[in-house]
């Protein structure tokens, strides 16, 4: 059956991407070649995989390869593969009308900085469109492996709004993409230039990339392989240079930043496999990375055959920043996602990946502090999820975390728990911390005033994840971790119990008065050892969630039951003394509520009635 040629419109989002690509993304334009070669290589991978169950698919032409040809007179550049090819429907689905899931995210992630945005394109599954950076017209001709020559498809587009589809005769399986170069893009019609780009970006593509050699400016008819064409991880470590590793990382991840570090291992034993794991320098892109649902980046090969992206099966979520390759000798080639979930060998590889990654981080922390600091700022908060998720490795992960502390000058997170313990004075038994909305709020928390005054170091946990994470970290290296805002502060601190009781007795009248003024608004009022400068602060029960966290959860639409606060006061403070001396009941009530509201604000809480608070402040200020 012959289908008539037709013209179709791109979906709005695809058009938007195309418009951007043709009008705004002009720097680093040579990435288009990397993207098209990467698609050709993916197509060869897919065919090799499909041929496992249907050998007829590669019969007659078993040597998978990628070919690049150019024609100076016609000003065209063609990238061809003999991979899986596409049916008509697949062409429409994959590169035609329908916006794929990455399209919207790509648009959302654009920064407006052309240099950065061009580089993003391959990471969002819209790499094909990068062809339009250099081409005014793109023609894709394809024949699905196993399909008849008569059922080939030609797709053509000028990159603005629409494309044509036509049924054509295609003599051999696979896909060829021909770019009609825009004026001024003649550099891509040069053998040396193309060879250099292939070497730079695609040397480690595991299939031969062959360039049609030229002599006297004319193609000779001979193709010459220009890349290494060997899967990098299969080569002996000693033969691989750092530059090789870096280049492979880039082609693997479509990341334009470098890899920060990597670990390459061959395991022989009850099962054999190779792992090559990378830490990126920077989060590849926030939009996808922050979502835990769709994880990608660790490719599973079985005896050199690419099987699938198995990041979810081979890595826990808290190591989702790892990129790399696992190549197993022992898994069955017909493995499915379901099998991967419960396979014993996979479970072993997974825990080895965790161990290798943590080992690599240990090594960075020890030997390359600058790189480790870079890691901490890029992925430290993701790693923290492991404290909750991976109980077996909790202590190891905790050792890799870095925090800001009252001993630091600024917000930089550079204090390890081991550093803290090493400088703990004799007699101090616990590791103190405080959580808050931000580093600044943590540092200025009234709850840590007396600890600070006594020179006791307090870890300042100002990241959103900290409150949740620290709930799973009760102990490190035999030391308890304690929140300075929770429970009795002095009990764990060994200060004089008798002095405490005396102070409490002396403060009893003001406590009673406060209790009376505040009534139901508080659970309890108390004197304690926390405050030196502020008049009052909120104290949390052992299992209470910090107020700033409660607020965030409420803002996110969660139903967080309100608990009544415990208010700790500083009887020495002028405001508390003024309250104690105040005889007018109305003014007493205002002062009492102010003390409470200030403490709530300092704890990052939202006041139930802000206007009442303002009215009280104004009344008191006006005398
Ligand atoms: P990605 O490669 O990340 O999926 P692209 O925009 O580069 O995104 O490609 C979109 C899709 O088009 C691919 O997933 C693939 O299904 C299809 N495709 C592109 N090029 C080829 C090719 N040479 N052979 C077969 N399919 C291809
Ligand atoms: Mg691609």
XYZ file of C-alpha atoms and ligand atoms in Angstrom:
651
model
C 0.000 0.000 0.000
C 1.330 3.412 -0.884
C 0.647 6.344 1.350
C 0.382 9.745 -0.277
C 2.913 12.422 0.653
C 1.610 14.748 3.283
C 2.534 17.909 5.100
C 2.029 18.124 8.812
C 2.477 20.805 11.434
C 4.729 20.420 14.434
C 3.094 20.673 17.806
C 3.487 24.105 19.337
C 6.234 23.090 21.739
C 8.314 21.449 19.038
C 7.971 24.580 16.946
C 9.155 26.605 19.880
C 12.249 24.448 20.273
C 12.929 24.689 16.548
C 12.523 28.413 16.573
C 14.991 28.672 19.392
C 17.439 26.349 17.751
C 17.375 28.238 14.476
C 17.409 31.718 15.936
C 19.101 31.709 19.285
C 21.489 28.809 19.636
C 24.434 29.761 17.574
C 27.384 29.085 19.841
C 28.847 25.616 20.170
C 26.979 24.799 17.045
C 29.185 21.820 16.351
C 27.304 19.829 18.994
C 24.825 18.903 16.263
C 27.319 16.365 14.942
C 27.719 14.756 18.329
C 23.939 14.516 18.715
C 23.350 12.987 15.302
C 26.177 10.504 15.785
C 24.807 9.667 19.201
C 21.403 8.932 17.639
C 23.059 6.767 15.001
C 24.949 4.918 17.690
C 21.745 4.455 19.728
C 20.094 3.056 16.600
C 22.932 0.536 16.173
C 22.656 -0.397 19.865
C 18.929 -0.965 19.477
C 19.380 -3.139 16.428
C 22.026 -5.241 18.082
C 19.681 -5.749 20.993
C 16.716 -6.591 18.766
C 18.862 -9.040 16.787
C 19.407 -11.088 19.912
C 15.901 -12.436 19.581
C 15.618 -12.120 15.796
C 18.914 -12.783 14.050
C 17.326 -12.186 10.651
C 17.289 -8.450 11.393
C 21.012 -8.074 10.820
C 21.385 -10.819 8.247
C 23.223 -9.717 5.143
C 24.821 -6.717 6.816
C 26.005 -7.581 10.292
C 28.705 -4.956 10.649
C 26.990 -2.033 12.342
C 28.494 1.308 11.459
C 28.028 5.027 11.040
C 29.058 6.873 7.917
C 29.634 10.540 7.313
C 29.746 12.008 3.845
C 29.812 15.511 2.553
C 29.378 17.149 -0.793
C 31.027 20.499 -1.258
C 29.131 21.394 -4.389
C 25.694 20.572 -3.079
C 26.709 21.868 0.378
C 25.244 18.874 2.145
C 26.441 16.770 5.027
C 25.017 13.287 5.576
C 25.158 11.101 8.677
C 24.059 7.569 7.952
C 23.698 4.450 10.046
C 22.649 0.875 9.393
C 20.900 0.631 12.740
C 17.318 -0.093 13.665
C 15.671 2.542 11.442
C 12.158 3.861 11.941
C 8.694 3.102 10.671
C 6.461 5.933 9.493
C 4.664 6.057 12.838
C 7.924 6.100 14.699
C 9.174 8.999 12.636
C 6.051 10.923 13.514
C 6.263 10.007 17.179
C 9.976 10.520 17.658
C 10.844 13.533 15.609
C 7.605 14.788 14.182
C 4.427 16.130 15.527
C 4.438 15.070 19.079
C 6.303 16.910 21.754
C 8.256 14.377 23.742
C 8.472 14.596 27.491
C 11.826 16.351 27.373
C 10.605 19.130 25.101
C 8.699 21.065 27.696
C 11.389 20.622 30.304
C 13.978 21.839 27.853
C 11.942 24.969 27.234
C 11.457 25.494 30.950
C 15.151 25.132 31.666
C 16.398 27.664 29.176
C 18.466 30.334 30.779
C 18.572 32.770 27.903
C 22.320 32.302 27.762
C 22.823 30.849 24.293
C 26.061 29.182 25.225
C 24.504 27.202 28.033
C 21.230 26.570 26.289
C 22.834 25.015 23.236
C 24.554 22.544 25.479
C 21.369 21.549 27.202
C 19.727 20.306 24.086
C 21.108 16.775 24.084
C 20.222 16.212 27.714
C 16.514 16.620 27.175
C 15.950 14.181 24.357
C 15.617 16.903 21.749
C 19.114 16.454 20.304
C 17.861 15.701 16.814
C 16.639 19.261 16.409
C 20.151 20.575 16.920
C 20.591 19.763 13.214
C 18.733 22.992 12.532
C 21.479 25.017 14.164
C 23.527 24.617 10.991
C 21.009 23.337 8.457
C 18.318 25.260 6.620
C 16.730 22.015 5.617
C 16.986 18.519 7.053
C 16.045 15.357 5.182
C 15.794 12.112 7.072
C 15.390 8.921 5.118
C 14.858 5.719 6.992
C 13.924 2.093 6.677
C 13.085 0.007 9.682
C 15.112 -3.182 10.090
C 12.979 -6.044 8.778
C 10.764 -3.777 6.646
C 10.542 -3.879 2.857
C 12.558 -1.534 0.686
C 9.309 -0.051 -0.584
C 8.277 0.985 2.923
C 10.969 3.542 3.466
C 10.057 6.976 4.795
C 11.363 10.391 3.947
C 10.884 13.202 6.412
C 11.857 16.687 5.442
C 11.636 20.027 7.155
C 12.942 23.537 6.906
C 12.623 23.810 10.666
C 9.747 26.233 10.771
C 6.328 24.967 11.683
C 5.881 21.999 9.406
C 7.412 18.977 7.793
C 6.617 16.625 4.938
C 6.376 12.857 5.060
C 6.638 10.642 2.064
C 6.830 6.948 1.391
C 9.992 6.207 -0.597
C 12.042 3.255 -1.682
C 15.053 2.812 0.594
C 17.549 0.173 -0.529
C 19.047 -0.720 2.862
C 17.956 -0.665 6.470
C 18.845 2.245 8.740
C 18.632 6.009 8.751
C 20.371 8.763 6.910
C 20.131 12.395 7.864
C 21.154 14.941 5.280
C 21.740 18.536 6.252
C 21.478 21.275 3.709
C 23.881 23.661 5.365
C 22.973 27.277 5.912
C 25.126 29.906 4.228
C 28.303 30.415 6.218
C 28.467 26.888 7.600
C 30.958 25.598 5.075
C 33.426 24.602 7.746
C 31.413 21.415 8.110
C 32.259 20.495 4.543
C 35.859 19.927 5.443
C 37.364 16.504 6.063
C 39.855 17.699 8.644
C 37.255 19.594 10.582
C 34.851 16.664 10.633
C 37.574 14.246 11.622
C 38.587 16.539 14.434
C 34.998 16.836 15.705
C 34.480 13.092 15.598
C 37.714 12.529 17.489
C 36.809 15.166 20.037
C 33.204 14.238 20.730
C 32.616 10.738 19.458
C 35.892 8.861 19.649
C 34.453 6.338 22.097
C 31.299 5.533 20.236
C 31.570 1.758 20.123
C 30.733 1.498 16.406
C 33.074 2.528 13.628
C 32.433 6.052 12.383
C 33.641 6.194 8.836
C 34.338 9.333 6.915
C 34.512 9.377 3.163
C 38.110 10.301 2.424
C 38.798 12.903 -0.219
C 41.660 13.495 -2.566
C 42.140 16.775 -4.366
C 38.938 17.881 -2.762
C 37.001 15.013 -4.369
C 35.591 12.023 -2.491
C 37.602 8.958 -3.380
C 34.831 6.521 -2.753
C 36.682 4.969 0.154
C 35.489 5.238 3.717
C 38.022 5.498 6.487
C 37.317 4.795 10.157
C 38.140 7.878 12.194
C 37.207 6.919 15.748
C 38.532 4.404 18.212
C 35.374 2.342 17.841
C 36.078 0.341 20.975
C 33.927 0.620 24.076
C 36.196 2.594 26.388
C 35.442 0.590 29.502
C 36.617 -2.621 27.859
C 40.130 -1.255 27.396
C 42.830 -1.813 30.035
C 42.904 1.052 32.513
C 46.575 1.676 31.873
C 45.817 2.479 28.228
C 43.163 5.068 28.980
C 44.205 8.667 29.529
C 42.342 11.142 31.712
C 41.333 12.970 28.563
C 39.861 9.744 27.207
C 37.838 9.318 30.378
C 36.639 12.903 30.234
C 35.660 12.732 26.593
C 33.792 9.496 27.182
C 31.922 11.079 30.069
C 30.768 13.879 27.836
C 29.520 11.619 25.100
C 27.826 9.399 27.637
C 26.082 12.145 29.549
C 25.599 14.890 26.940
C 26.966 17.075 29.724
C 29.148 19.956 28.611
C 30.773 20.258 32.006
C 33.576 17.921 32.860
C 33.450 14.895 35.041
C 34.705 15.628 38.533
C 36.061 12.150 39.173
C 35.553 8.562 38.143
C 36.178 5.007 39.202
C 36.730 2.190 36.737
C 36.775 -1.396 37.928
C 36.737 -4.891 36.599
C 35.313 -7.531 38.915
C 36.046 -11.208 38.346
C 34.641 -13.850 40.604
C 31.308 -15.410 41.327
C 30.126 -12.969 38.703
C 32.153 -10.776 36.378
C 31.407 -7.253 35.295
C 32.990 -3.918 34.584
C 31.840 -0.700 36.154
C 32.781 2.813 35.159
C 31.171 5.398 37.410
C 31.473 9.157 37.129
C 30.695 12.058 39.395
C 29.663 15.125 37.380
C 31.108 18.499 38.202
C 27.731 20.159 38.342
C 24.123 19.051 38.420
C 23.404 18.491 34.724
C 20.169 20.451 34.811
C 17.901 21.220 37.677
C 14.493 20.607 36.222
C 14.968 16.896 35.752
C 17.541 16.361 38.404
C 15.421 17.599 41.267
C 12.678 15.160 40.335
C 13.379 11.781 41.778
C 10.904 10.021 39.530
C 12.725 9.811 36.246
C 16.284 8.736 36.813
C 18.781 8.225 34.072
C 22.476 8.041 33.606
C 23.708 4.542 34.342
C 23.714 2.346 31.286
C 23.529 -1.395 31.540
C 25.369 -3.458 28.942
C 25.491 -7.215 28.880
C 28.531 -8.598 27.128
C 29.003 -5.326 25.216
C 25.354 -5.110 24.135
C 23.524 -2.054 25.363
C 20.405 -3.216 27.183
C 18.828 -0.208 28.876
C 19.325 2.694 31.176
C 19.210 1.023 34.551
C 19.956 3.882 36.890
C 16.902 3.047 38.962
C 17.796 -0.617 39.291
C 21.506 -0.188 39.870
C 21.685 2.898 42.063
C 19.718 4.105 45.066
C 17.993 7.456 44.603
C 20.453 9.304 46.804
C 23.264 8.508 44.338
C 21.259 9.585 41.309
C 23.976 12.032 40.284
C 26.261 9.143 39.283
C 26.680 8.590 35.555
C 28.318 5.620 33.921
C 28.282 2.162 32.508
C 27.895 -1.326 33.909
C 28.835 -4.168 31.586
C 27.900 -7.584 32.933
C 29.220 -10.907 31.673
C 26.674 -13.000 33.481
C 23.215 -11.475 33.266
C 20.909 -13.075 30.707
C 20.600 -11.023 27.536
C 16.831 -11.216 27.616
C 16.719 -9.434 30.949
C 13.696 -7.189 31.537
C 13.127 -4.370 34.002
C 11.071 -6.714 36.144
C 13.840 -9.298 36.240
C 16.365 -6.606 37.072
C 14.305 -5.623 40.101
C 14.700 -8.985 41.759
C 17.822 -10.493 40.275
C 20.450 -11.541 42.806
C 23.371 -10.594 40.560
C 21.841 -7.164 40.013
C 21.502 -6.695 43.759
C 25.204 -7.472 44.124
C 26.165 -5.027 41.390
C 23.967 -2.404 42.984
C 25.603 -2.651 46.366
C 29.012 -2.665 44.691
C 28.064 0.559 42.878
C 27.141 2.122 46.213
C 30.412 1.006 47.725
C 32.502 2.204 44.775
C 30.805 5.572 44.806
C 31.270 6.050 48.540
C 34.898 4.894 48.211
C 35.431 7.440 45.474
C 33.934 10.161 47.654
C 36.123 9.110 50.588
C 39.138 9.373 48.353
C 38.169 12.845 47.146
C 37.484 14.010 50.683
C 40.889 12.824 51.763
C 43.088 13.662 48.794
C 41.326 16.336 46.782
C 39.535 18.687 49.148
C 38.776 21.254 46.462
C 37.019 18.737 44.291
C 35.243 17.381 47.298
C 34.009 20.867 48.172
C 32.717 21.158 44.630
C 30.915 17.872 45.062
C 29.413 19.007 48.356
C 28.021 22.163 46.884
C 26.655 20.365 43.821
C 25.311 17.175 45.361
C 25.765 17.315 49.121
C 22.050 17.746 49.691
C 21.216 14.766 47.500
C 23.695 12.611 49.359
C 21.930 13.535 52.612
C 18.918 11.547 51.453
C 21.085 8.485 51.997
C 21.048 9.053 55.745
C 17.373 8.178 55.696
C 17.402 5.744 52.811
C 20.431 3.625 53.398
C 20.576 2.616 57.028
C 23.374 0.143 56.372
C 25.690 2.881 55.103
C 24.451 5.637 57.395
C 27.709 6.157 59.250
C 29.746 6.146 56.022
C 27.450 8.696 54.426
C 27.399 10.856 57.558
C 31.184 10.965 57.446
C 30.946 12.492 53.963
C 28.500 15.240 54.901
C 29.707 18.786 55.446
C 27.965 21.463 57.446
C 28.251 25.105 58.304
C 29.016 25.720 61.950
C 29.310 28.494 64.504
C 33.071 28.096 64.158
C 32.905 29.175 60.527
C 32.857 32.724 59.222
C 30.220 32.213 56.590
C 27.672 29.851 55.143
C 30.173 27.535 53.496
C 29.579 23.951 54.357
C 32.973 22.643 55.269
C 32.761 21.075 58.701
C 32.751 17.290 58.839
C 31.349 15.512 61.877
C 34.848 14.171 62.429
C 36.221 17.742 62.528
C 33.604 18.643 65.093
C 34.424 15.666 67.288
C 38.146 16.278 66.998
C 37.820 19.732 68.524
C 35.171 18.916 71.130
C 36.526 20.005 74.514
C 36.836 17.376 77.234
C 33.536 16.975 79.007
C 31.357 17.720 75.993
C 29.431 14.592 75.202
C 27.143 15.511 72.354
C 27.255 17.060 68.894
C 25.071 20.157 68.945
C 23.135 21.412 65.970
C 20.280 23.732 65.185
C 17.989 23.656 62.153
C 16.441 26.706 60.546
C 15.251 28.226 57.315
C 18.649 29.435 56.253
C 22.196 29.635 57.460
C 21.600 33.145 58.780
C 18.481 32.162 60.675
C 20.327 29.167 62.131
C 23.291 31.263 63.196
C 21.040 33.812 64.881
C 18.765 31.320 66.579
C 18.189 32.443 70.168
C 18.270 28.808 71.252
C 22.024 28.618 70.727
C 22.970 31.907 72.414
C 24.408 30.420 75.556
C 26.187 27.612 73.696
C 27.803 30.242 71.499
C 28.654 32.376 74.503
C 30.404 29.409 76.069
C 32.287 28.708 72.834
C 30.505 25.419 72.219
C 30.425 24.666 68.509
C 26.978 24.277 66.978
C 26.346 22.903 63.499
C 24.109 25.254 61.536
C 21.684 23.276 59.420
C 19.960 25.710 57.118
C 19.060 23.484 54.167
C 15.537 22.299 53.636
C 16.464 18.654 53.691
C 18.374 18.944 56.967
C 15.415 18.793 59.305
C 14.213 15.535 57.735
C 17.671 14.036 57.343
C 18.822 14.745 60.864
C 15.779 12.917 62.188
C 17.536 9.747 61.015
C 20.927 10.602 62.396
C 20.811 10.207 66.144
C 24.392 9.192 66.616
C 27.739 9.438 64.895
C 30.969 7.754 66.022
C 29.369 6.957 69.354
C 28.344 10.585 69.952
C 24.758 11.655 70.209
C 23.533 14.429 67.938
C 21.317 16.932 69.697
C 19.113 19.740 68.522
C 19.780 22.802 70.694
C 16.140 23.823 70.362
C 14.843 20.589 71.807
C 14.268 19.415 75.340
C 16.366 20.334 78.353
C 19.520 21.988 77.241
C 21.564 21.994 80.391
C 20.912 18.399 81.428
C 23.191 17.047 78.751
C 25.644 19.759 79.415
C 26.609 19.051 83.003
C 25.980 22.531 84.385
C 25.137 23.029 88.005
C 21.731 21.585 88.881
C 21.441 23.546 92.096
C 22.011 26.894 90.420
C 19.370 25.930 87.925
C 16.797 25.210 90.556
C 17.510 28.477 92.333
C 17.099 30.442 89.111
C 13.844 28.661 88.402
C 12.530 29.418 91.893
C 13.467 33.097 91.599
C 11.707 33.316 88.248
C 8.540 31.598 89.443
C 6.468 34.787 89.865
C 7.224 36.005 86.338
C 6.521 32.542 84.952
C 3.166 32.476 86.710
C 2.284 35.897 85.437
C 3.276 34.959 81.908
C 1.289 31.759 82.063
C -1.727 33.767 83.135
C -1.335 36.348 80.380
C -0.794 33.816 77.624
C -3.301 31.264 78.822
C -4.024 28.676 76.155
C -1.553 30.109 73.684
C 1.307 28.135 75.227
C 1.806 24.636 76.497
C 4.326 25.709 79.066
C 6.591 28.593 80.102
C 9.987 27.908 81.618
C 13.382 29.332 82.442
C 16.356 27.567 80.969
C 19.981 27.939 80.052
C 19.659 28.767 76.379
C 19.372 32.530 76.297
C 21.906 35.251 76.902
C 20.714 38.062 74.614
C 17.158 37.439 73.553
C 14.218 37.699 75.928
C 12.568 34.437 74.918
C 12.655 31.493 72.554
C 10.583 28.494 71.518
C 11.654 25.102 72.841
C 10.654 21.965 71.006
C 9.690 18.595 72.386
C 11.848 15.622 71.459
C 9.513 14.614 68.637
C 8.334 18.023 67.491
C 9.018 19.237 64.022
C 10.824 22.569 63.833
C 8.441 25.491 63.263
C 10.056 26.592 59.978
C 9.481 23.086 58.673
C 5.884 23.034 59.797
C 5.375 26.279 57.956
C 6.958 24.931 54.745
C 4.812 21.826 54.858
C 1.671 23.849 55.424
C 2.596 26.106 52.538
C 2.985 23.003 50.395
C -0.573 22.046 51.283
C 0.080 19.450 53.961
C -2.071 19.138 56.989
C 0.262 19.704 59.922
C -1.446 19.657 63.298
C -0.574 22.761 65.294
C 1.077 22.008 68.605
C 1.229 24.477 71.445
C 4.643 26.011 71.993
C 6.862 25.822 75.038
C 8.267 29.278 75.735
C 11.626 29.657 77.431
C 12.415 33.071 78.881
C 15.498 34.921 79.954
C 14.622 36.513 83.345
C 17.642 38.824 83.077
C 16.376 40.479 79.937
C 15.073 44.052 80.245
C 11.876 43.264 78.401
C 11.079 40.346 80.679
C 11.799 42.518 83.702
C 9.608 45.239 82.324
C 6.854 42.664 81.875
C 7.342 41.484 85.465
C 7.028 45.071 86.744
C 4.063 46.051 84.552
C 0.917 46.585 86.597
C -1.517 47.524 83.830
C -3.244 44.273 82.762
C -3.689 45.299 79.125
C -0.057 46.295 78.751
C 1.043 43.115 80.509
C -0.941 41.053 78.044
C 0.582 42.931 75.095
C 4.106 42.427 76.403
C 3.495 38.746 77.076
C 2.154 38.149 73.580
C 5.012 40.090 72.061
C 7.523 37.861 73.834
C 5.808 34.807 72.419
C 5.383 36.199 68.915
C 8.978 37.342 68.644
C 10.120 33.889 69.679
C 7.849 32.330 67.071
C 9.172 34.623 64.364
C 12.765 33.835 65.290
C 11.935 30.153 64.925
C 10.711 30.727 61.379
C 7.096 30.328 62.267
C 4.249 32.182 60.673
C 2.180 34.184 63.138
C -1.466 33.244 63.355
C -2.437 36.912 63.475
C 0.194 39.229 62.020
C -1.939 42.347 62.210
C -2.512 41.882 65.944
C 1.251 41.601 66.351
C 1.848 44.816 64.430
C -0.822 46.616 66.407
C 0.851 45.535 69.652
C 4.284 46.681 68.519
C 2.872 50.019 67.433
C 1.016 50.530 70.670
C 4.135 49.893 72.718
C 6.360 52.018 70.493
C 3.959 54.904 70.660
C 4.200 54.649 74.444
P 17.071 11.227 22.238
O 18.164 10.660 21.408
O 17.581 11.768 23.534
O 15.905 10.298 22.417
P 16.749 12.923 19.954
O 16.013 14.210 19.713
O 18.204 12.947 19.675
O 16.473 12.506 21.457
O 16.092 11.787 19.102
C 14.695 11.563 19.194
C 14.323 10.156 18.803
O 14.334 10.019 17.369
C 15.231 9.062 19.283
O 14.892 8.660 20.601
C 14.961 7.952 18.292
O 13.785 7.234 18.657
C 14.685 8.715 17.035
N 15.882 8.773 16.188
C 16.668 9.842 15.982
N 17.691 9.532 15.151
C 17.556 8.226 14.839
C 18.306 7.305 14.026
N 19.433 7.673 13.395
N 17.832 6.039 13.922
C 16.718 5.659 14.562
N 15.977 6.471 15.346
C 16.387 7.745 15.473
Mg 19.732 11.809 20.745
